[in-house]
Coordinates of C-alpha atoms in Angstrom, one line a residue:
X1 CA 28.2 93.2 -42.4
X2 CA 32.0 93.9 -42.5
X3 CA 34.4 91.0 -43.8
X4 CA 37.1 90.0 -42.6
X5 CA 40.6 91.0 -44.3
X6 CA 43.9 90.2 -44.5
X7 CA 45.6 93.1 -43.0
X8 CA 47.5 93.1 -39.6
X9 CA 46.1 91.6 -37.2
X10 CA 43.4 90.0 -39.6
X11 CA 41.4 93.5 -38.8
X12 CA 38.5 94.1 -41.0
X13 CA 37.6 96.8 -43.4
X14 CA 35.4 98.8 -41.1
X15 CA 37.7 100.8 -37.9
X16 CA 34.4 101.8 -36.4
X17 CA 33.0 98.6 -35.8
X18 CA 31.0 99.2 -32.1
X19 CA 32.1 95.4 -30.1
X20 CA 30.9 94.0 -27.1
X21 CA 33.6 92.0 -25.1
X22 CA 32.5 89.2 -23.1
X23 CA 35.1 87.7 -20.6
X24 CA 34.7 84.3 -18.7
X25 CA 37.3 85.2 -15.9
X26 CA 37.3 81.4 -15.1
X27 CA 38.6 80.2 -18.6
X28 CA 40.9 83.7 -19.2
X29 CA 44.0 84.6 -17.7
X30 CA 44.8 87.8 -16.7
X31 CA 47.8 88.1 -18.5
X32 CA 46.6 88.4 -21.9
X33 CA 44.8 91.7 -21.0
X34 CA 46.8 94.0 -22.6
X35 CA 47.7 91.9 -26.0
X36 CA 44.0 91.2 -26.0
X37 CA 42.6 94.8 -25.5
X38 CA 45.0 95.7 -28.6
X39 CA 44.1 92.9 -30.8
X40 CA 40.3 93.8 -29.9
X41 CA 41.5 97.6 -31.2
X42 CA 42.2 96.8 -35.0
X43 CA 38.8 95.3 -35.5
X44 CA 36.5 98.1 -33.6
X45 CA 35.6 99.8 -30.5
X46 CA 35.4 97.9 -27.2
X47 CA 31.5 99.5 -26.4
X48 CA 30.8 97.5 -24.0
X49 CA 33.6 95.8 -21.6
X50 CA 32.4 93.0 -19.0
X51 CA 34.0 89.9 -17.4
X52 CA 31.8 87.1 -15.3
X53 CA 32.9 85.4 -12.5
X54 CA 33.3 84.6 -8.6
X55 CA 35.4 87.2 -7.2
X56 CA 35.5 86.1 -4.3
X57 CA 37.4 83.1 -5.0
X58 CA 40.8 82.9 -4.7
X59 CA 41.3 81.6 -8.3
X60 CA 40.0 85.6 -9.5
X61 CA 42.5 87.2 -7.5
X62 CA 44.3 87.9 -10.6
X63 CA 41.8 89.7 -12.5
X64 CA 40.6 91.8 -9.7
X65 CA 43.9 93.9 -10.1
X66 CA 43.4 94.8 -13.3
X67 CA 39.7 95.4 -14.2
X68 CA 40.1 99.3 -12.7
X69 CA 42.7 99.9 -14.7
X70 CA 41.4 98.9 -18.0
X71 CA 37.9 100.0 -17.3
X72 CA 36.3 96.3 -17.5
X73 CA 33.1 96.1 -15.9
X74 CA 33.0 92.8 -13.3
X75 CA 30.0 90.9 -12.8
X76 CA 29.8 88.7 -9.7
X77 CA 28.1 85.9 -9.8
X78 CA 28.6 83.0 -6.9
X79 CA 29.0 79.4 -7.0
X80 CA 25.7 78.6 -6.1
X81 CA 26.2 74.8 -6.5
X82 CA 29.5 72.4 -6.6
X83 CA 29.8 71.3 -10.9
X84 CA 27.0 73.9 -12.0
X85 CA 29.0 77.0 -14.3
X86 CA 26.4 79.7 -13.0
X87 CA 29.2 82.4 -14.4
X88 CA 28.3 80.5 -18.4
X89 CA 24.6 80.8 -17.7
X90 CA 25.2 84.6 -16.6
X91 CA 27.4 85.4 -19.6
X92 CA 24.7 84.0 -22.1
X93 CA 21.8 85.9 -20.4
X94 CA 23.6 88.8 -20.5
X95 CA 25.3 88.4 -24.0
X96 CA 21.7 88.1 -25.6
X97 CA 20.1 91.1 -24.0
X98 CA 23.2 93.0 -25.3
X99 CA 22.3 91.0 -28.8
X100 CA 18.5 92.4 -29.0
X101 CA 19.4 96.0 -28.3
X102 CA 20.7 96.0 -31.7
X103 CA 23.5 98.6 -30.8
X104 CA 26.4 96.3 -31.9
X105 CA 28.3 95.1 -34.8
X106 CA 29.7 92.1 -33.3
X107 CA 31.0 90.6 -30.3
X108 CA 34.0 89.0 -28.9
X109 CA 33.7 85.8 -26.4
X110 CA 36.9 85.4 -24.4
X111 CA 37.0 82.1 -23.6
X112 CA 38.5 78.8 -23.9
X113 CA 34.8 77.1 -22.6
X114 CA 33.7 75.1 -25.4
X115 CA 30.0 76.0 -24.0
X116 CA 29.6 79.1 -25.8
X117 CA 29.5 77.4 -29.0
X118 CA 25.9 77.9 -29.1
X119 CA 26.0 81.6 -28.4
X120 CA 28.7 82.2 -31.5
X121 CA 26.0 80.5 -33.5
X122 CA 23.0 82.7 -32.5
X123 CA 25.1 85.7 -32.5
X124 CA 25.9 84.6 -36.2
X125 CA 22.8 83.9 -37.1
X126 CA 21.3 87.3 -36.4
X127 CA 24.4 88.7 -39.0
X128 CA 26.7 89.8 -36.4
X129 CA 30.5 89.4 -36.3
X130 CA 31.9 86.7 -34.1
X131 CA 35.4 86.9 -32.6
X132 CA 36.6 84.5 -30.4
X133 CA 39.7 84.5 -28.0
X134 CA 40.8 81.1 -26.3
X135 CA 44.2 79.5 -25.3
X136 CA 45.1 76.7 -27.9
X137 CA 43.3 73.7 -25.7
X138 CA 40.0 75.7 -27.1
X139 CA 37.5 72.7 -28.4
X140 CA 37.4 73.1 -32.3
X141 CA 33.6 73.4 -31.9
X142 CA 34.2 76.7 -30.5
X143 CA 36.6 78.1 -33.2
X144 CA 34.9 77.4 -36.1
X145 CA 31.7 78.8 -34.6
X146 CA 33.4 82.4 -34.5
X147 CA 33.9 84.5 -37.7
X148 CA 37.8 84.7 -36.5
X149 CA 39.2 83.0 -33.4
X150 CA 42.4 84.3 -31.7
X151 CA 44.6 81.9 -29.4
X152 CA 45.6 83.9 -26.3
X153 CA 49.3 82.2 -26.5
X154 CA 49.8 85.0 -29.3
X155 CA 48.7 87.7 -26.9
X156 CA 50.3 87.1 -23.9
X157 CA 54.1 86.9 -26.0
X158 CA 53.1 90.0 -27.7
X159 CA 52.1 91.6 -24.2
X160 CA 56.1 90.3 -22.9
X161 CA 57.7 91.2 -25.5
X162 CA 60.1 93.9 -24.7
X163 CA 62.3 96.5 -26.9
X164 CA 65.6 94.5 -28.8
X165 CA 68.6 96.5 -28.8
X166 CA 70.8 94.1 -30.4
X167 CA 70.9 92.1 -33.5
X168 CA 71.0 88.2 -31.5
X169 CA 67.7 86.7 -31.9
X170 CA 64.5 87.0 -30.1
X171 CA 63.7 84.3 -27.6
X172 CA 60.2 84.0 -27.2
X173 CA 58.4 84.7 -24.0
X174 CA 55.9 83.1 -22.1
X175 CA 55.2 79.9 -24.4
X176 CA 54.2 76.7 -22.7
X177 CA 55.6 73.6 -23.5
X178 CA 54.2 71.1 -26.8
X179 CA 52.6 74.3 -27.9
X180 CA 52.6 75.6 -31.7
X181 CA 55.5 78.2 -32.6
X182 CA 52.9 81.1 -31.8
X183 CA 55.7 83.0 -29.6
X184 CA 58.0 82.9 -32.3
X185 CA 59.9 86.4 -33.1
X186 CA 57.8 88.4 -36.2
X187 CA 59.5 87.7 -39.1
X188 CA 60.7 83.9 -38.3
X189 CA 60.1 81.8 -41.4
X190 CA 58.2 78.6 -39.6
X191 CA 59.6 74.8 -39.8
X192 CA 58.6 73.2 -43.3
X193 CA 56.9 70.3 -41.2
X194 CA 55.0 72.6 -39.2
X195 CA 53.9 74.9 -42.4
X196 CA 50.1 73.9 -43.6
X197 CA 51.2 74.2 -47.4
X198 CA 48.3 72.0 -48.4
X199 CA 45.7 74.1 -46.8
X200 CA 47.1 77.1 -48.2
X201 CA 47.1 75.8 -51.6
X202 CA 43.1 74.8 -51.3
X203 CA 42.6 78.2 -49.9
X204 CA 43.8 79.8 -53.0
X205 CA 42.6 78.2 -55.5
X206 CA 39.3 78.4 -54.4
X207 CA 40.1 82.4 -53.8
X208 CA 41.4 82.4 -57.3
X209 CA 39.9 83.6 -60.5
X210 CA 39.6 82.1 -63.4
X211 CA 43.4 82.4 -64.2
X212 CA 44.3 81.5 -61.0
X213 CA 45.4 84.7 -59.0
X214 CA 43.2 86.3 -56.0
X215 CA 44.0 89.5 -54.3
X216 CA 45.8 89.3 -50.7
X217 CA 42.1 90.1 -49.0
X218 CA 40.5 87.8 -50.7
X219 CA 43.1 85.1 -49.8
X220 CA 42.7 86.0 -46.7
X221 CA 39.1 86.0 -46.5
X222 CA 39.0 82.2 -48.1
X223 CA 41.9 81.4 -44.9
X224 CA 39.4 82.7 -42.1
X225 CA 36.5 80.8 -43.8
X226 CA 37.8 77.4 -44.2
X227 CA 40.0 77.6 -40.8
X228 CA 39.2 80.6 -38.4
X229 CA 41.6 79.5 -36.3
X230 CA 44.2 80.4 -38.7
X231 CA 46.8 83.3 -38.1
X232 CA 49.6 84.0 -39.9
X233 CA 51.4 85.1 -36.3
X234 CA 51.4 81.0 -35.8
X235 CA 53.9 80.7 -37.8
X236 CA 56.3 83.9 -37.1
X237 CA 54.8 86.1 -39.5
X238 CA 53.2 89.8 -37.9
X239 CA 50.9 89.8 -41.5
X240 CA 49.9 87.7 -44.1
X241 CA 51.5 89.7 -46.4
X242 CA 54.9 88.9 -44.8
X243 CA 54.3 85.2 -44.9
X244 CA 53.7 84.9 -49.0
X245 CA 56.4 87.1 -49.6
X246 CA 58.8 84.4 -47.8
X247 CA 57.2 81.2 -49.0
X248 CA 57.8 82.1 -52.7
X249 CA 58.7 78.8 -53.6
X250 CA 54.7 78.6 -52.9
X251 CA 53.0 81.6 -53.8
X252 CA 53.6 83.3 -57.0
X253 CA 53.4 87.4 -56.5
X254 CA 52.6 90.5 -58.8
X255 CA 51.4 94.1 -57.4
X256 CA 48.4 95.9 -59.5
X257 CA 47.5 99.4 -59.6
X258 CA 43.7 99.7 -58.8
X259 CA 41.8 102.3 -60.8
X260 CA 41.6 105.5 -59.3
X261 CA 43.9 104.5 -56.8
X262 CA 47.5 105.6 -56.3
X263 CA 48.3 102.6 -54.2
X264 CA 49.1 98.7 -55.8
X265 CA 47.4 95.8 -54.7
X266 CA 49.3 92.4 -54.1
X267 CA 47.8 89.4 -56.3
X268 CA 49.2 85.8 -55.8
X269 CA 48.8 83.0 -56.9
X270 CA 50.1 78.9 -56.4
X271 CA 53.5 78.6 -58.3
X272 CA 53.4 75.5 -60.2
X273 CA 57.1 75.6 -60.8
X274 CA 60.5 76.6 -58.0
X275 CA 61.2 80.1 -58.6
X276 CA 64.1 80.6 -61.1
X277 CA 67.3 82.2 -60.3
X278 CA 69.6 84.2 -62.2
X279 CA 73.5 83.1 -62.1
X280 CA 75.8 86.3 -62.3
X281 CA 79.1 86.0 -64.7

């Protein structure tokens, strides 16, 4: 099965991965579509598109302007009684036939419903890849049952974000209030209050080898593992690689040359010590 990396995104090492997307139109908004869809891009091929819900309700209006355009298959399913989810049950079904015809690699649940916990489990448990998408209200039960979870607050600011032709800074679009900085501009060193230096530390030294320093992937494997929630984009940074080269005061960097390969790969490890720096005369 393909691990997860550190790489933009958080993509993984295979590009081909085949992916069936599952959307709960009645716990998505529409206007994550197109961040979503391109997020869904650097970790495989969307095989299989479909979205569940009642489109005949006015609440679905939104989705029903966009499903032609982005080729998303809509399954209707009515209300059939008042407090029963028959669009959960529906999803499930159809998620597990999908599951037995072996054709996939994985599968991404787009929801913030923390109902499909269950079905991130089984998918797991038969060795596929689990990626879930959810707005930051998403039930922890339901994040840490996916291999990688996604909040759709990233997504829709990327979606908004338009062209900057000047050098004032970026305001960010579409965030709601009491939410994490996950609309903050790419680049933005976070708040030190808000930073999760203590997690990142335990993450690394179990990533570490026996001198302490891990490669950037397998950092960022150890992050996804003990957090799946975690993305570096929370806290302003487009990649991972981005946020340890600004929290050196942190992380402690060297770049190796792999054998046989022209390119170097980044190393870190936790700096014990502020870095020092040199006084000109």
């Amino acid at each position: 099965m393909a691990k997860l990396q550190a790489n933009p995104g958080n993509a993984v090492d295979d590009q081909h991965l085949k992916l069936a997307v599952l959307i709960d139109a009645d716990n998505a908004n529409a206007g994550v579509i197109d961040g979503l869809l391109a997020e869904i891009a650097a970790y495989g091929e969307a095989t299989v598109k479909r979205i569940y819900g009642d489109f005949t309700a006015p609440t679905s209006a939104q989705w029903k302007k966009v499903l032609n355009r982005y080729a998303i298959r809509p399954v209707q399913q009515f209300a059939y009684t008042t407090g029963k989810n028959a669009t959960d049950s529906m999803l499930i079904i159809d998620a597990m036939d999908l599951l037995y015809t072996r054709r996939f690699d994985g599968f991404c649940l787009v929801s913030s419903d923390s109902d499909f916990t269950g079905l991130a489990l089984r998918i797991r448990e038969e060795g596929l890849l689990v990626f879930g998408f959810g707005e930051q209200k998403t039930p922890e039960a339901f994040r840490n049952a996916c291999h990688k979870f996604i909040t759709t607050e990233i997504l829709k600011s990327v979606a908004r974000r338009k062209p900057r032709t000047d050098e004032s800074p970026a305001k960010p679009n579409g965030a709601d209030a009491g939410t994490k900085p996950a609309t903050a501009p790419a680049g933005a060193p976070a708040k030190d209050d808000d930073f999760p230096t203590a997690f990142m530390r335990a993450a690394l030294d179990q990533a570490g080898d026996d001198t302490g320093w891990a490669s950037l992937s397998t950092f960022g494997n150890y992050l996804n593992k003990l957090q799946p929630d975690f993305d570096s984009r929370l806290y302003g940074f487009k990649k991972l690689s981005d946020l340890v080269k600004a929290k050196q005061e942190i992380f402690e960097l060297r770049y190796r040359k792999a054998s046989g390969m022209g390119r170097k790969t980044m190393y870190l490890r936790g700096r014990k010590s502020p870095p020092q720096t040199t006084e000109r005369t």
